mmCIF file of C-alpha atoms in Angstrom:
data_model
loop_
_atom_site.group_PDB
_atom_site.id
_atom_site.type_symbol
_atom_site.label_atom_id
_atom_site.label_comp_id
_atom_site.label_asym_id
_atom_site.label_seq_id
_atom_site.Cartn_x
_atom_site.Cartn_y
_atom_site.Cartn_z
ATOM 1 C CA LYS A 1 5.308 3.273 -8.249
ATOM 2 C CA ARG A 2 5.754 -0.378 -8.624
ATOM 3 C CA SER A 3 4.707 -3.556 -6.470
ATOM 4 C CA ALA A 4 3.974 -7.224 -6.990
ATOM 5 C CA ILE A 5 2.319 -10.087 -5.301
ATOM 6 C CA SER A 6 2.654 -13.608 -7.275
ATOM 7 C CA GLY A 7 2.699 -16.713 -6.305
ATOM 8 C CA THR A 8 0.558 -20.137 -5.983
ATOM 9 C CA ILE A 9 -0.697 -20.895 -2.960
ATOM 10 C CA LEU A 10 -2.480 -24.710 -2.557
ATOM 11 C CA LEU A 11 -5.156 -23.975 0.177
ATOM 12 C CA ILE A 12 -5.544 -27.680 3.019
ATOM 13 C CA ASP A 13 -7.885 -28.070 5.930
ATOM 14 C CA GLU A 14 -7.089 -29.651 9.354
ATOM 15 C CA SER A 15 -6.894 -32.972 8.064
ATOM 16 C CA GLY A 16 -4.605 -31.976 5.174
ATOM 17 C CA VAL A 17 -7.169 -32.754 2.555
ATOM 18 C CA GLY A 18 -6.811 -29.495 -0.479
ATOM 19 C CA LEU A 19 -9.735 -27.558 -0.726
ATOM 20 C CA GLY A 20 -8.223 -25.433 -3.187
ATOM 21 C CA LEU A 21 -5.258 -23.309 -5.479
ATOM 22 C CA ALA A 22 -4.617 -19.635 -5.526
ATOM 23 C CA ASP A 23 -2.213 -18.052 -7.870
ATOM 24 C CA TYR A 24 -1.526 -14.697 -7.642
ATOM 25 C CA GLN A 25 -0.041 -13.112 -10.778
ATOM 26 C CA LEU A 26 -0.403 -9.601 -9.339
ATOM 27 C CA SER A 27 2.617 -7.099 -10.657
ATOM 28 C CA GLY A 28 3.113 -3.416 -12.160
ATOM 29 C CA LYS A 29 2.231 0.199 -11.837
ATOM 30 C CA TYR A 30 -0.228 2.019 -9.728
ATOM 31 C CA TYR A 31 -1.039 5.289 -7.859
ATOM 32 C CA GLU A 32 -1.214 6.896 -4.761
ATOM 33 C CA ILE A 33 -3.475 9.901 -3.458
ATOM 34 C CA PRO A 34 -1.776 11.034 -0.008
ATOM 35 C CA VAL A 35 -4.355 12.837 2.253
ATOM 36 C CA ASN A 36 -2.258 13.429 5.888
ATOM 37 C CA ILE A 37 -1.841 15.258 8.759
ATOM 38 C CA VAL A 38 1.119 16.147 10.275
ATOM 39 C CA LEU A 39 2.171 17.977 13.681
ATOM 40 C CA ARG A 40 5.621 19.274 14.073
ATOM 41 C CA ASP A 41 7.592 20.938 15.830
ATOM 42 C CA ASN A 42 11.117 23.301 14.383
ATOM 43 C CA SER A 43 11.646 25.149 17.023
ATOM 44 C CA GLY A 44 15.749 24.364 16.575
ATOM 45 C CA ASN A 45 17.514 22.771 13.900
ATOM 46 C CA LEU A 46 16.331 19.483 14.572
ATOM 47 C CA GLY A 47 13.066 18.530 14.941
ATOM 48 C CA TYR A 48 10.396 15.484 15.218
ATOM 49 C CA PHE A 49 7.394 15.198 13.594
ATOM 50 C CA ALA A 50 4.752 12.345 13.518
ATOM 51 C CA LYS A 51 1.995 11.890 10.738
ATOM 52 C CA VAL A 52 -1.260 9.781 10.367
ATOM 53 C CA GLY A 53 -3.728 9.843 7.513
ATOM 54 C CA MET A 54 -5.450 8.088 4.596
ATOM 55 C CA HIS A 55 -3.918 6.573 1.299
ATOM 56 C CA PHE A 56 -6.285 6.118 -1.984
ATOM 57 C CA VAL A 57 -4.022 3.562 -3.713
ATOM 58 C CA GLY A 58 -4.816 2.273 -7.289
ATOM 59 C CA ASN A 59 -3.401 -0.459 -10.006
ATOM 60 C CA LEU A 60 -3.124 0.699 -13.363
ATOM 61 C CA SER A 61 -4.711 -2.169 -15.622
ATOM 62 C CA ASN A 62 -2.236 -4.489 -16.828
ATOM 63 C CA THR A 63 -3.074 -7.526 -19.358
ATOM 64 C CA ALA A 64 -0.619 -9.832 -17.398
ATOM 65 C CA ASN A 65 -2.648 -9.085 -13.794
ATOM 66 C CA GLU A 66 -4.790 -12.149 -12.682
ATOM 67 C CA PHE A 67 -6.192 -13.922 -10.072
ATOM 68 C CA LYS A 68 -7.115 -17.707 -10.648
ATOM 69 C CA TYR A 69 -8.717 -19.807 -7.938
ATOM 70 C CA TYR A 70 -9.582 -23.637 -8.352
ATOM 71 C CA ASP A 71 -11.543 -24.942 -6.252
ATOM 72 C CA PHE A 72 -11.447 -28.494 -5.730
ATOM 73 C CA GLU A 73 -14.362 -29.492 -4.445
ATOM 74 C CA THR A 74 -16.692 -27.443 -7.442
ATOM 75 C CA GLU A 75 -14.394 -28.026 -9.827
ATOM 76 C CA LEU A 76 -15.078 -24.504 -10.716
ATOM 77 C CA LEU A 77 -11.621 -22.096 -12.157
ATOM 78 C CA SER A 78 -12.265 -18.828 -11.491
ATOM 79 C CA THR A 79 -10.733 -15.478 -12.877
ATOM 80 C CA VAL A 80 -9.938 -12.003 -12.455
ATOM 81 C CA SER A 81 -8.011 -9.627 -13.525
ATOM 82 C CA PRO A 82 -7.661 -6.426 -11.784
ATOM 83 C CA SER A 83 -9.314 -2.863 -13.727
ATOM 84 C CA ALA A 84 -7.534 0.116 -13.272
ATOM 85 C CA ARG A 85 -11.361 0.924 -11.395
ATOM 86 C CA THR A 86 -10.223 -0.691 -8.003
ATOM 87 C CA ILE A 87 -9.315 1.762 -5.386
ATOM 88 C CA VAL A 88 -8.317 0.195 -2.288
ATOM 89 C CA PRO A 89 -7.967 3.233 0.838
ATOM 90 C CA ALA A 90 -5.220 2.107 3.339
ATOM 91 C CA VAL A 91 -4.716 3.778 6.785
ATOM 92 C CA ASN A 92 -1.296 4.551 7.295
ATOM 93 C CA PHE A 93 0.851 6.612 10.396
ATOM 94 C CA GLY A 94 4.142 7.477 10.783
ATOM 95 C CA GLY A 95 6.974 9.714 12.328
ATOM 96 C CA GLY A 96 10.404 11.015 12.000
ATOM 97 C CA VAL A 97 13.551 13.803 12.714
ATOM 98 C CA GLU A 98 14.141 16.881 10.688
ATOM 99 C CA TYR A 99 17.387 18.234 10.219
ATOM 100 C CA SER A 100 17.640 22.314 8.843
ATOM 101 C CA PHE A 101 20.414 22.983 7.155
ATOM 102 C CA ALA A 102 19.801 26.434 5.573
ATOM 103 C CA LYS A 103 17.587 28.963 6.429
ATOM 104 C CA HIS A 104 14.678 27.180 3.646
ATOM 105 C CA TRP A 105 15.945 23.537 3.483
ATOM 106 C CA SER A 106 15.898 20.832 6.067
ATOM 107 C CA ALA A 107 16.356 16.891 5.435
ATOM 108 C CA PHE A 108 14.440 14.003 6.773
ATOM 109 C CA ALA A 109 14.790 11.060 8.152
ATOM 110 C CA GLU A 110 11.041 8.798 8.682
ATOM 111 C CA GLY A 111 9.374 5.543 9.069
ATOM 112 C CA THR A 112 5.314 5.781 7.603
ATOM 113 C CA TYR A 113 3.352 1.727 8.178
ATOM 114 C CA ARG A 114 0.528 1.358 6.107
ATOM 115 C CA PHE A 115 -2.609 -0.765 6.271
ATOM 116 C CA ALA A 116 -4.687 -1.456 3.350
ATOM 117 C CA ILE A 117 -8.020 -1.728 4.217
ATOM 118 C CA LYS A 118 -9.743 -3.695 1.792
ATOM 119 C CA PRO A 119 -8.007 -6.630 0.275
ATOM 120 C CA VAL A 120 -6.234 -6.701 -2.966
ATOM 121 C CA LEU A 121 -8.396 -7.563 -5.033
ATOM 122 C CA ASN A 122 -12.387 -6.476 -4.749
ATOM 123 C CA ALA A 123 -14.661 -8.021 -7.547
ATOM 124 C CA PRO A 124 -17.568 -9.586 -6.155
ATOM 125 C CA GLN A 125 -16.637 -13.120 -7.790
ATOM 126 C CA PHE A 126 -14.096 -13.721 -5.281
ATOM 127 C CA GLU A 127 -15.726 -12.452 -2.166
ATOM 128 C CA ARG A 128 -15.577 -16.441 -1.200
ATOM 129 C CA ALA A 129 -12.019 -16.479 -1.756
ATOM 130 C CA PRO A 130 -10.745 -18.001 0.980
ATOM 131 C CA LEU A 131 -7.853 -16.328 0.883
ATOM 132 C CA ASN A 132 -7.703 -12.410 -0.085
ATOM 133 C CA PRO A 133 -5.136 -11.026 1.197
ATOM 134 C CA LYS A 134 -4.608 -7.001 2.606
ATOM 135 C CA TRP A 135 -1.339 -4.831 1.916
ATOM 136 C CA SER A 136 0.811 -3.968 4.498
ATOM 137 C CA THR A 137 4.132 -2.137 4.189
ATOM 138 C CA LEU A 138 6.494 -0.915 6.497
ATOM 139 C CA SER A 139 8.743 1.417 4.441
ATOM 140 C CA VAL A 140 11.714 3.845 5.981
ATOM 141 C CA GLY A 141 12.098 7.310 4.005
ATOM 142 C CA ILE A 142 15.177 9.728 3.455
ATOM 143 C CA GLY A 143 15.010 13.224 1.124
ATOM 144 C CA VAL A 144 15.560 16.815 1.521
ATOM 145 C CA ASN A 145 12.848 19.380 1.847
ATOM 146 C CA TYR A 146 12.195 22.941 0.582
ATOM 147 C CA TYR A 147 10.337 25.353 2.588
ATOM 148 C CA PHE A 148 9.077 28.547 0.925
ATOM 149 C CA ILE A 149 7.884 30.475 3.862
ATOM 150 C CA ARG A 150 9.740 29.821 6.986
ATOM 151 C CA ASN A 151 9.709 31.486 10.383
ATOM 152 C CA GLU A 152 13.207 33.155 11.295
ATOM 153 C CA LYS A 153 13.975 31.111 14.465
#
């Protein structure tokens, strides 16, 4: 899969004085290991399902990925490049409908919401960073399922 966070953010206090500058250039490929519990009711041709679980997401290292934070008060520039060792757990839940159109085949449509438990950057030098976002995604998917073993209805 592919994802991206890109941009520069000026951080200011309540009086409008600049505190720091955050520059995100994070993009590229990542992998997911999903662990879900799915409850389904397919007693007829039309059924529904609900799922809840965890996704463990890791980024594949990329030399173009970096995060820079410039602290105006200390005049210190900190830079970190995410590594492939960064694994972010995310909670996900969703549900959908499924329509059986043949003995072993069905089509489905689903919605899923996922929220990361840890921030995007998991580096000790950025524990003090005032801004470290967490992935939060809402997705809609459609597809087909093939069941190797399916009980007769």
